[in-house]
Amino acid sequence: MSDLITRLRRHQWRMTPQRRVIAETLDGAHVHYTADEILERACERMPEISRATVYNTLNEMVALGEILELNFDGRSKRYDPNAEHDHHHLICDGCGAMKDVHTVGDPLDWLPGDERHGFAVTEASITFRGLCPECQQAA
Amino acid sequence: MSDLITRLRRHQWRMTPQRRVIAETLDGAHVHYTADEILERACERMPEISRATVYNTLNEMVALGEILELNFDGRSKRYDPNAEHDHHHLICDGCGAMKDVHTVGDPLDWLPGDERHGFAVTEASITFRGLCPECQQAA
DNA sequence: ATCCTAGCTTAGACTTTGTCTAATGAAAGA
DNA sequence: TCTTTCATTAGACAAAGTCTAAGCTAGGAT
């Protein structure tokens, strides 16, 4: 998988300095940021960037299918520059840290036909929860 | 599993008319309501009940472990009076309808050790998405 | 039955997260 | 370079949820 900016260029999508900063912030991160965290980091490099631009840009990237929008805690959405739907998420209940993880097998196989209630099921996402190594020590 | 009010009584938890109305609203529902939907329904029976009481009460029930707080859409939290952690959720991408479902096998088995990053993993929840029978017809 | 007190409820202000609008600015093709 | 179209901006607005201070009440004590 190529980097986010390369993937975004493939759509007819005007590349502005603001969008570049947002994309680079997302792509360089080892954690999944909230919109406000991205705004904060983008402001370090481009102090005049506006909140509306960050929110608009993130929503467009989601609509283009190039990033994932995640809702873990019900507080604020987080954004994952890895848009592949083949991974799931592991979250620390202590500090909120998050990792992308891969499961063995296809989650769709785990929902038997008589539990599908006639739905055409196309996607499954799993959230694993627990304590990260640091929070286990602290506990 | 007994009804929600019975389960709540087992904790030293003062049972007020407001809390009773909220518990009955949750327990009698076939769908998972948002806090505001619960407020609206509670108001039909007790017009003077306040928003703060509904939010406080729901948070307390969650803390007692007797209901589940769900975050599907990132808009508003929903509450599930079935607090058992052995079920998962199936959501229609068309109309938002939701069903509780059971999987075959234990989701914790599906995350291999080398994907756990040292976490002590205790819980897994799966969200299945697709189209309900009605929305398949409409499409 | 009545009293007392811890803790519940209330209205409304406040906070956080996110969206919308109208005016200005800039990317990219002609 | 010019022009058109789309992006950006500040700030108002909206939705979801929390907090506060004052009054009220459930349930145990008497």
mmCIF file of C-alpha atoms (C1' of nucleotides) in Angstrom:
data_model
loop_
_atom_site.group_PDB
_atom_site.id
_atom_site.type_symbol
_atom_site.label_atom_id
_atom_site.label_comp_id
_atom_site.label_asym_id
_atom_site.label_seq_id
_atom_site.Cartn_x
_atom_site.Cartn_y
_atom_site.Cartn_z
ATOM 1 C CA MET A 1 0.000 0.000 0.000
ATOM 2 C CA SER A 2 1.400 3.360 -0.999
ATOM 3 C CA ASP A 3 1.396 6.432 1.159
ATOM 4 C CA LEU A 4 -1.741 8.446 1.745
ATOM 5 C CA ILE A 5 -0.836 11.451 -0.426
ATOM 6 C CA THR A 6 -0.103 9.197 -3.396
ATOM 7 C CA ARG A 7 -3.433 7.469 -2.962
ATOM 8 C CA LEU A 8 -5.280 10.760 -2.655
ATOM 9 C CA ARG A 9 -3.737 12.078 -5.873
ATOM 10 C CA ARG A 10 -5.353 9.240 -7.792
ATOM 11 C CA HIS A 11 -8.729 10.836 -7.225
ATOM 12 C CA GLN A 12 -9.336 14.138 -8.997
ATOM 13 C CA TRP A 13 -8.725 15.934 -5.763
ATOM 14 C CA ARG A 14 -7.084 19.339 -5.580
ATOM 15 C CA MET A 15 -3.934 19.122 -3.483
ATOM 16 C CA THR A 16 -3.592 22.227 -1.325
ATOM 17 C CA PRO A 17 -0.955 22.952 1.340
ATOM 18 C CA GLN A 18 -3.602 22.467 4.044
ATOM 19 C CA ARG A 19 -4.602 19.064 2.719
ATOM 20 C CA ARG A 20 -0.979 18.050 2.409
ATOM 21 C CA VAL A 21 -0.265 18.942 6.051
ATOM 22 C CA ILE A 22 -3.322 17.016 7.223
ATOM 23 C CA ALA A 23 -2.427 13.972 5.138
ATOM 24 C CA GLU A 24 1.160 13.996 6.362
ATOM 25 C CA THR A 25 0.029 14.326 9.966
ATOM 26 C CA LEU A 26 -2.229 11.307 9.589
ATOM 27 C CA ASP A 27 0.240 9.183 7.681
ATOM 28 C CA GLY A 28 3.223 9.796 9.923
ATOM 29 C CA ALA A 29 1.402 8.912 13.129
ATOM 30 C CA HIS A 30 1.726 5.698 15.065
ATOM 31 C CA VAL A 31 -1.561 6.379 16.859
ATOM 32 C CA HIS A 32 -4.985 7.291 15.566
ATOM 33 C CA TYR A 33 -5.633 10.979 16.157
ATOM 34 C CA THR A 34 -8.874 12.830 16.777
ATOM 35 C CA ALA A 35 -9.774 15.764 14.540
ATOM 36 C CA ASP A 36 -8.701 18.228 17.210
ATOM 37 C CA GLU A 37 -5.374 16.464 17.683
ATOM 38 C CA ILE A 38 -4.786 16.734 13.956
ATOM 39 C CA LEU A 39 -5.733 20.416 14.060
ATOM 40 C CA GLU A 40 -3.298 20.989 16.899
ATOM 41 C CA ARG A 41 -0.436 19.291 15.040
ATOM 42 C CA ALA A 42 -1.282 20.967 11.762
ATOM 43 C CA CYS A 43 -1.247 24.344 13.521
ATOM 44 C CA GLU A 44 2.370 23.809 14.505
ATOM 45 C CA ARG A 45 3.316 23.849 10.836
ATOM 46 C CA MET A 46 0.557 26.125 9.513
ATOM 47 C CA PRO A 47 -0.777 28.375 12.289
ATOM 48 C CA GLU A 48 -3.565 29.901 10.217
ATOM 49 C CA ILE A 49 -5.235 26.626 9.255
ATOM 50 C CA SER A 50 -8.870 26.553 10.323
ATOM 51 C CA ARG A 51 -10.912 24.028 12.203
ATOM 52 C CA ALA A 52 -13.436 23.847 9.375
ATOM 53 C CA THR A 53 -10.749 22.863 6.893
ATOM 54 C CA VAL A 54 -9.514 20.025 9.086
ATOM 55 C CA TYR A 55 -13.025 18.664 9.606
ATOM 56 C CA ASN A 56 -13.958 19.080 5.921
ATOM 57 C CA THR A 57 -10.761 17.466 4.729
ATOM 58 C CA LEU A 58 -11.059 14.475 7.040
ATOM 59 C CA ASN A 59 -14.654 13.910 5.931
ATOM 60 C CA GLU A 60 -13.601 14.043 2.296
ATOM 61 C CA MET A 61 -10.770 11.581 2.810
ATOM 62 C CA VAL A 62 -13.263 9.221 4.450
ATOM 63 C CA ALA A 63 -15.681 9.689 1.539
ATOM 64 C CA LEU A 64 -12.873 8.898 -0.921
ATOM 65 C CA GLY A 65 -12.290 5.675 0.999
ATOM 66 C CA GLU A 66 -8.667 6.512 1.747
ATOM 67 C CA ILE A 67 -8.876 6.727 5.540
ATOM 68 C CA LEU A 68 -11.132 5.121 8.156
ATOM 69 C CA GLU A 69 -13.272 6.925 10.696
ATOM 70 C CA LEU A 70 -13.334 5.129 14.047
ATOM 71 C CA ASN A 71 -15.731 5.545 16.976
ATOM 72 C CA PHE A 72 -14.402 3.900 20.067
ATOM 73 C CA ASP A 73 -15.325 5.915 23.064
ATOM 74 C CA GLY A 74 -18.313 7.962 21.996
ATOM 75 C CA ARG A 75 -16.402 11.129 22.721
ATOM 76 C CA SER A 76 -14.655 11.979 19.492
ATOM 77 C CA LYS A 77 -13.941 10.247 16.235
ATOM 78 C CA ARG A 78 -10.451 9.058 15.402
ATOM 79 C CA TYR A 79 -8.927 8.634 11.952
ATOM 80 C CA ASP A 80 -6.897 5.697 10.666
ATOM 81 C CA PRO A 81 -4.765 6.307 7.555
ATOM 82 C CA ASN A 82 -4.903 2.564 6.873
ATOM 83 C CA ALA A 83 -8.168 2.222 4.971
ATOM 84 C CA GLU A 84 -7.914 -1.528 4.428
ATOM 85 C CA HIS A 85 -10.874 -3.240 6.031
ATOM 86 C CA ASP A 86 -8.874 -6.326 6.919
ATOM 87 C CA HIS A 87 -7.684 -5.145 10.302
ATOM 88 C CA HIS A 88 -9.274 -4.590 13.690
ATOM 89 C CA HIS A 89 -8.465 -2.599 16.820
ATOM 90 C CA LEU A 90 -7.046 -3.288 20.240
ATOM 91 C CA ILE A 91 -7.647 -0.617 22.879
ATOM 92 C CA CYS A 92 -6.217 -0.149 26.364
ATOM 93 C CA ASP A 93 -8.941 0.493 28.940
ATOM 94 C CA GLY A 94 -6.356 2.251 31.089
ATOM 95 C CA CYS A 95 -4.744 4.866 28.891
ATOM 96 C CA GLY A 96 -6.705 4.621 25.658
ATOM 97 C CA ALA A 97 -3.717 3.485 23.580
ATOM 98 C CA MET A 98 -4.654 1.730 20.390
ATOM 99 C CA LYS A 99 -3.119 -0.786 18.008
ATOM 100 C CA ASP A 100 -4.163 -2.169 14.638
ATOM 101 C CA VAL A 101 -4.372 -5.971 14.778
ATOM 102 C CA HIS A 102 -5.135 -8.849 12.439
ATOM 103 C CA THR A 103 -7.302 -11.828 13.311
ATOM 104 C CA VAL A 104 -7.020 -15.431 12.202
ATOM 105 C CA GLY A 105 -9.846 -16.222 9.795
ATOM 106 C CA ASP A 106 -12.712 -14.185 8.422
ATOM 107 C CA PRO A 107 -15.048 -12.618 10.992
ATOM 108 C CA LEU A 108 -17.987 -12.994 8.605
ATOM 109 C CA ASP A 109 -17.697 -16.774 9.058
ATOM 110 C CA TRP A 110 -18.415 -16.378 12.745
ATOM 111 C CA LEU A 111 -21.977 -15.171 12.358
ATOM 112 C CA PRO A 112 -24.171 -18.188 11.601
ATOM 113 C CA GLY A 113 -26.972 -17.870 9.039
ATOM 114 C CA ASP A 114 -29.746 -18.117 11.596
ATOM 115 C CA GLU A 115 -28.273 -15.130 13.456
ATOM 116 C CA ARG A 116 -28.343 -12.909 10.370
ATOM 117 C CA HIS A 117 -32.056 -12.081 10.490
ATOM 118 C CA GLY A 118 -32.178 -11.812 6.707
ATOM 119 C CA PHE A 119 -29.466 -9.135 6.614
ATOM 120 C CA ALA A 120 -26.979 -9.073 3.742
ATOM 121 C CA VAL A 121 -23.889 -8.865 5.930
ATOM 122 C CA THR A 122 -20.869 -7.318 4.244
ATOM 123 C CA GLU A 123 -18.512 -6.236 6.972
ATOM 124 C CA ALA A 124 -17.394 -7.038 10.479
ATOM 125 C CA SER A 125 -15.172 -5.024 12.756
ATOM 126 C CA ILE A 126 -13.840 -6.217 16.073
ATOM 127 C CA THR A 127 -12.773 -4.130 19.018
ATOM 128 C CA PHE A 128 -10.563 -5.945 21.503
ATOM 129 C CA ARG A 129 -10.131 -4.362 24.926
ATOM 130 C CA GLY A 130 -7.668 -4.961 27.719
ATOM 131 C CA LEU A 131 -4.698 -3.412 29.484
ATOM 132 C CA CYS A 132 -1.486 -2.464 27.730
ATOM 133 C CA PRO A 133 1.840 -3.549 29.258
ATOM 134 C CA GLU A 134 2.370 -0.162 30.933
ATOM 135 C CA CYS A 135 -1.088 -0.104 32.504
ATOM 136 C CA GLN A 136 -0.692 -3.695 33.733
ATOM 137 C CA GLN A 137 2.422 -2.592 35.631
ATOM 138 C CA ALA A 138 0.618 0.406 37.101
ATOM 139 C CA ALA A 139 -2.333 -1.726 38.263
ATOM 140 C CA MET B 1 -31.429 -13.225 33.581
ATOM 141 C CA SER B 2 -33.917 -11.327 35.686
ATOM 142 C CA ASP B 3 -35.359 -7.967 34.749
ATOM 143 C CA LEU B 4 -33.333 -4.807 35.062
ATOM 144 C CA ILE B 5 -35.069 -3.377 38.147
ATOM 145 C CA THR B 6 -34.528 -6.614 40.057
ATOM 146 C CA ARG B 7 -30.868 -6.598 39.136
ATOM 147 C CA LEU B 8 -30.464 -2.952 40.126
ATOM 148 C CA ARG B 9 -32.042 -3.597 43.532
ATOM 149 C CA ARG B 10 -29.245 -6.011 44.366
ATOM 150 C CA HIS B 11 -26.849 -3.106 44.548
ATOM 151 C CA GLN B 12 -27.393 -0.679 47.405
ATOM 152 C CA TRP B 13 -29.015 1.740 45.036
ATOM 153 C CA ARG B 14 -31.854 4.059 46.041
ATOM 154 C CA MET B 15 -34.873 3.315 43.878
ATOM 155 C CA THR B 16 -36.616 6.559 42.991
ATOM 156 C CA PRO B 17 -39.609 7.030 40.693
ATOM 157 C CA GLN B 18 -37.322 8.609 38.098
ATOM 158 C CA ARG B 19 -34.918 5.675 38.122
ATOM 159 C CA ARG B 20 -37.803 3.239 37.908
ATOM 160 C CA VAL B 21 -39.233 4.959 34.828
ATOM 161 C CA ILE B 22 -35.828 4.962 33.138
ATOM 162 C CA ALA B 23 -35.228 1.293 33.937
ATOM 163 C CA GLU B 24 -38.673 0.304 32.671
ATOM 164 C CA THR B 25 -38.166 2.286 29.476
ATOM 165 C CA LEU B 26 -34.888 0.518 28.816
ATOM 166 C CA ASP B 27 -36.104 -2.934 29.733
ATOM 167 C CA GLY B 28 -39.314 -2.848 27.741
ATOM 168 C CA ALA B 29 -37.674 -1.738 24.500
ATOM 169 C CA HIS B 30 -36.928 -3.908 21.499
ATOM 170 C CA VAL B 31 -34.410 -1.380 20.217
ATOM 171 C CA HIS B 32 -31.458 0.319 21.881
ATOM 172 C CA TYR B 33 -32.372 3.895 22.708
ATOM 173 C CA THR B 34 -30.195 6.992 22.934
ATOM 174 C CA ALA B 35 -30.255 9.052 26.128
ATOM 175 C CA ASP B 36 -32.493 11.637 24.483
ATOM 176 C CA GLU B 37 -34.913 8.982 23.278
ATOM 177 C CA ILE B 38 -35.124 7.660 26.827
ATOM 178 C CA LEU B 39 -35.694 11.190 28.116
ATOM 179 C CA GLU B 40 -38.485 11.691 25.596
ATOM 180 C CA ARG B 41 -40.235 8.450 26.588
ATOM 181 C CA ALA B 42 -39.730 9.067 30.298
ATOM 182 C CA CYS B 43 -41.273 12.522 29.889
ATOM 183 C CA GLU B 44 -44.497 10.945 28.642
ATOM 184 C CA ARG B 45 -44.958 9.342 32.041
ATOM 185 C CA MET B 46 -43.170 11.914 34.198
ATOM 186 C CA PRO B 47 -43.131 15.309 32.491
ATOM 187 C CA GLU B 48 -40.923 17.006 35.074
ATOM 188 C CA ILE B 49 -37.999 14.563 34.814
ATOM 189 C CA SER B 50 -34.772 16.348 33.916
ATOM 190 C CA ARG B 51 -32.136 15.676 31.330
ATOM 191 C CA ALA B 52 -29.426 15.579 33.984
ATOM 192 C CA THR B 53 -31.226 12.808 35.850
ATOM 193 C CA VAL B 54 -31.512 10.659 32.730
ATOM 194 C CA TYR B 55 -27.841 11.094 31.897
ATOM 195 C CA ASN B 56 -26.734 10.548 35.507
ATOM 196 C CA THR B 57 -28.895 7.467 35.899
ATOM 197 C CA LEU B 58 -27.723 5.859 32.676
ATOM 198 C CA ASN B 59 -24.091 6.440 33.639
ATOM 199 C CA GLU B 60 -24.713 4.870 37.026
ATOM 200 C CA MET B 61 -26.393 1.818 35.552
ATOM 201 C CA VAL B 62 -23.390 1.397 33.262
ATOM 202 C CA ALA B 63 -21.013 1.749 36.228
ATOM 203 C CA LEU B 64 -23.000 -0.906 38.114
ATOM 204 C CA GLY B 65 -22.515 -3.194 35.136
ATOM 205 C CA GLU B 66 -26.239 -3.695 34.596
ATOM 206 C CA ILE B 67 -26.556 -2.096 31.156
ATOM 207 C CA LEU B 68 -24.176 -1.650 28.226
ATOM 208 C CA GLU B 69 -23.203 1.619 26.599
ATOM 209 C CA LEU B 70 -22.843 1.306 22.818
ATOM 210 C CA ASN B 71 -21.127 3.629 20.334
ATOM 211 C CA PHE B 72 -22.018 2.791 16.795
ATOM 212 C CA ASP B 73 -22.276 5.927 14.786
ATOM 213 C CA GLY B 74 -20.239 8.474 16.675
ATOM 214 C CA ARG B 75 -23.317 10.645 17.030
ATOM 215 C CA SER B 76 -24.898 9.550 20.288
ATOM 216 C CA LYS B 77 -24.509 6.668 22.675
ATOM 217 C CA ARG B 78 -27.138 3.948 22.885
ATOM 218 C CA TYR B 79 -27.976 1.788 25.875
ATOM 219 C CA ASP B 80 -28.561 -1.966 25.933
ATOM 220 C CA PRO B 81 -30.397 -3.395 28.966
ATOM 221 C CA ASN B 82 -28.770 -6.763 28.233
ATOM 222 C CA ALA B 83 -25.446 -6.411 30.039
ATOM 223 C CA GLU B 84 -24.172 -9.875 29.158
ATOM 224 C CA HIS B 85 -20.949 -9.574 27.224
ATOM 225 C CA ASP B 86 -21.653 -12.665 25.157
ATOM 226 C CA HIS B 87 -23.537 -10.960 22.371
ATOM 227 C CA HIS B 88 -22.620 -8.653 19.520
ATOM 228 C CA HIS B 89 -24.416 -6.240 17.205
ATOM 229 C CA LEU B 90 -25.681 -6.270 13.644
ATOM 230 C CA ILE B 91 -26.463 -2.886 12.109
ATOM 231 C CA CYS B 92 -28.211 -1.912 8.891
ATOM 232 C CA ASP B 93 -26.219 0.645 6.898
ATOM 233 C CA GLY B 94 -29.453 1.776 5.272
ATOM 234 C CA CYS B 95 -31.863 2.555 8.080
ATOM 235 C CA GLY B 96 -29.745 2.071 11.201
ATOM 236 C CA ALA B 97 -31.792 -0.851 12.531
ATOM 237 C CA MET B 98 -29.963 -3.010 15.021
ATOM 238 C CA LYS B 99 -30.108 -6.589 16.289
ATOM 239 C CA ASP B 100 -28.316 -8.427 19.071
ATOM 240 C CA VAL B 101 -26.549 -11.498 17.663
ATOM 241 C CA HIS B 102 -24.460 -14.407 18.937
ATOM 242 C CA THR B 103 -21.333 -15.725 17.248
ATOM 243 C CA VAL B 104 -20.014 -19.247 17.039
ATOM 244 C CA GLY B 105 -16.923 -19.563 19.216
ATOM 245 C CA ASP B 106 -15.085 -17.117 21.429
ATOM 246 C CA PRO B 107 -13.811 -13.944 19.720
ATOM 247 C CA LEU B 108 -10.809 -13.859 22.063
ATOM 248 C CA ASP B 109 -9.542 -17.013 20.325
ATOM 249 C CA TRP B 110 -9.337 -15.130 17.060
ATOM 250 C CA LEU B 111 -6.578 -12.755 18.129
ATOM 251 C CA PRO B 112 -3.270 -14.625 17.983
ATOM 252 C CA GLY B 113 -0.694 -14.068 20.709
ATOM 253 C CA ASP B 114 1.742 -12.262 18.446
ATOM 254 C CA GLU B 115 -0.963 -9.730 17.602
ATOM 255 C CA ARG B 116 -1.609 -8.862 21.254
ATOM 256 C CA HIS B 117 1.400 -6.565 21.699
ATOM 257 C CA GLY B 118 1.679 -7.578 25.359
ATOM 258 C CA PHE B 119 -1.858 -6.474 26.147
ATOM 259 C CA ALA B 120 -3.920 -8.440 28.671
ATOM 260 C CA VAL B 121 -6.961 -8.821 26.453
ATOM 261 C CA THR B 122 -10.207 -9.361 28.337
ATOM 262 C CA GLU B 123 -13.018 -8.502 25.968
ATOM 263 C CA ALA B 124 -13.978 -8.442 22.313
ATOM 264 C CA SER B 125 -17.011 -6.901 20.699
ATOM 265 C CA ILE B 126 -17.976 -7.320 17.072
ATOM 266 C CA THR B 127 -20.051 -4.993 14.943
ATOM 267 C CA PHE B 128 -21.480 -6.612 11.821
ATOM 268 C CA ARG B 129 -22.803 -4.309 9.110
ATOM 269 C CA GLY B 130 -24.975 -4.893 6.080
ATOM 270 C CA LEU B 131 -28.454 -4.248 4.740
ATOM 271 C CA CYS B 132 -31.627 -5.389 6.446
ATOM 272 C CA PRO B 133 -34.289 -7.188 4.367
ATOM 273 C CA GLU B 134 -36.327 -4.001 3.877
ATOM 274 C CA CYS B 135 -33.330 -1.962 2.703
ATOM 275 C CA GLN B 136 -32.263 -4.738 0.315
ATOM 276 C CA GLN B 137 -35.688 -4.471 -1.363
ATOM 277 C CA ALA B 138 -35.424 -0.697 -1.575
ATOM 278 C CA ALA B 139 -31.962 -0.868 -3.139
ATOM 279 C "C1'" DA C 1 -45.680 7.590 62.485
ATOM 280 C "C1'" DT C 2 -42.230 11.068 62.315
ATOM 281 C "C1'" DC C 3 -37.625 12.784 61.855
ATOM 282 C "C1'" DC C 4 -33.075 13.064 59.728
ATOM 283 C "C1'" DT C 5 -29.645 12.865 56.617
ATOM 284 C "C1'" DA C 6 -27.295 11.187 52.730
ATOM 285 C "C1'" DG C 7 -27.754 11.462 48.457
ATOM 286 C "C1'" DC C 8 -31.143 12.347 44.428
ATOM 287 C "C1'" DT C 9 -33.370 15.740 41.322
ATOM 288 C "C1'" DT C 10 -33.835 20.010 39.102
ATOM 289 C "C1'" DA C 11 -33.050 24.088 35.800
ATOM 290 C "C1'" DG C 12 -30.016 25.989 33.324
ATOM 291 C "C1'" DA C 13 -25.305 27.329 32.390
ATOM 292 C "C1'" DC C 14 -21.349 25.383 30.458
ATOM 293 C "C1'" DT C 15 -18.163 22.344 27.540
ATOM 294 C "C1'" DT C 16 -16.958 19.592 23.749
ATOM 295 C "C1'" DT C 17 -17.400 18.017 19.216
ATOM 296 C "C1'" DG C 18 -18.780 18.890 14.905
ATOM 297 C "C1'" DT C 19 -21.404 21.533 10.964
ATOM 298 C "C1'" DC C 20 -22.770 25.533 8.252
ATOM 299 C "C1'" DT C 21 -22.446 30.087 5.934
ATOM 300 C "C1'" DA C 22 -20.865 33.842 3.313
ATOM 301 C "C1'" DA C 23 -16.888 36.160 1.880
ATOM 302 C "C1'" DT C 24 -12.169 35.737 0.423
ATOM 303 C "C1'" DG C 25 -8.283 33.203 -1.635
ATOM 304 C "C1'" DA C 26 -5.764 30.060 -4.558
ATOM 305 C "C1'" DA C 27 -4.985 25.745 -7.836
ATOM 306 C "C1'" DA C 28 -4.761 24.433 -12.342
ATOM 307 C "C1'" DG C 29 -6.238 24.527 -17.091
ATOM 308 C "C1'" DA C 30 -6.903 27.799 -21.313
ATOM 309 C "C1'" DT D 1 -1.501 35.683 -17.379
ATOM 310 C "C1'" DC D 2 -6.441 35.120 -16.924
ATOM 311 C "C1'" DT D 3 -10.326 32.796 -15.456
ATOM 312 C "C1'" DT D 4 -13.142 29.563 -13.380
ATOM 313 C "C1'" DT D 5 -13.941 26.607 -9.984
ATOM 314 C "C1'" DC D 6 -13.258 24.893 -5.889
ATOM 315 C "C1'" DA D 7 -10.910 25.450 -1.148
ATOM 316 C "C1'" DT D 8 -10.225 28.166 3.002
ATOM 317 C "C1'" DT D 9 -11.454 31.134 6.659
ATOM 318 C "C1'" DA D 10 -13.721 33.133 10.951
ATOM 319 C "C1'" DG D 11 -17.259 32.803 13.476
ATOM 320 C "C1'" DA D 12 -22.039 31.576 14.286
ATOM 321 C "C1'" DC D 13 -24.651 27.612 15.114
ATOM 322 C "C1'" DA D 14 -26.103 22.830 16.652
ATOM 323 C "C1'" DA D 15 -26.039 18.489 19.157
ATOM 324 C "C1'" DA D 16 -24.599 15.648 22.926
ATOM 325 C "C1'" DG D 17 -23.272 15.499 27.309
ATOM 326 C "C1'" DT D 18 -21.472 17.428 32.007
ATOM 327 C "C1'" DC D 19 -21.551 20.396 36.004
ATOM 328 C "C1'" DT D 20 -23.359 23.330 39.769
ATOM 329 C "C1'" DA D 21 -25.929 24.975 43.510
ATOM 330 C "C1'" DA D 22 -30.278 24.795 45.643
ATOM 331 C "C1'" DG D 23 -34.143 22.218 47.043
ATOM 332 C "C1'" DC D 24 -36.335 17.615 47.733
ATOM 333 C "C1'" DT D 25 -36.985 12.768 49.152
ATOM 334 C "C1'" DA D 26 -36.134 7.632 50.139
ATOM 335 C "C1'" DG D 27 -35.441 4.872 53.605
ATOM 336 C "C1'" DG D 28 -33.253 3.992 58.008
ATOM 337 C "C1'" DA D 29 -33.401 5.604 62.938
ATOM 338 C "C1'" DT D 30 -36.197 6.821 66.753
#
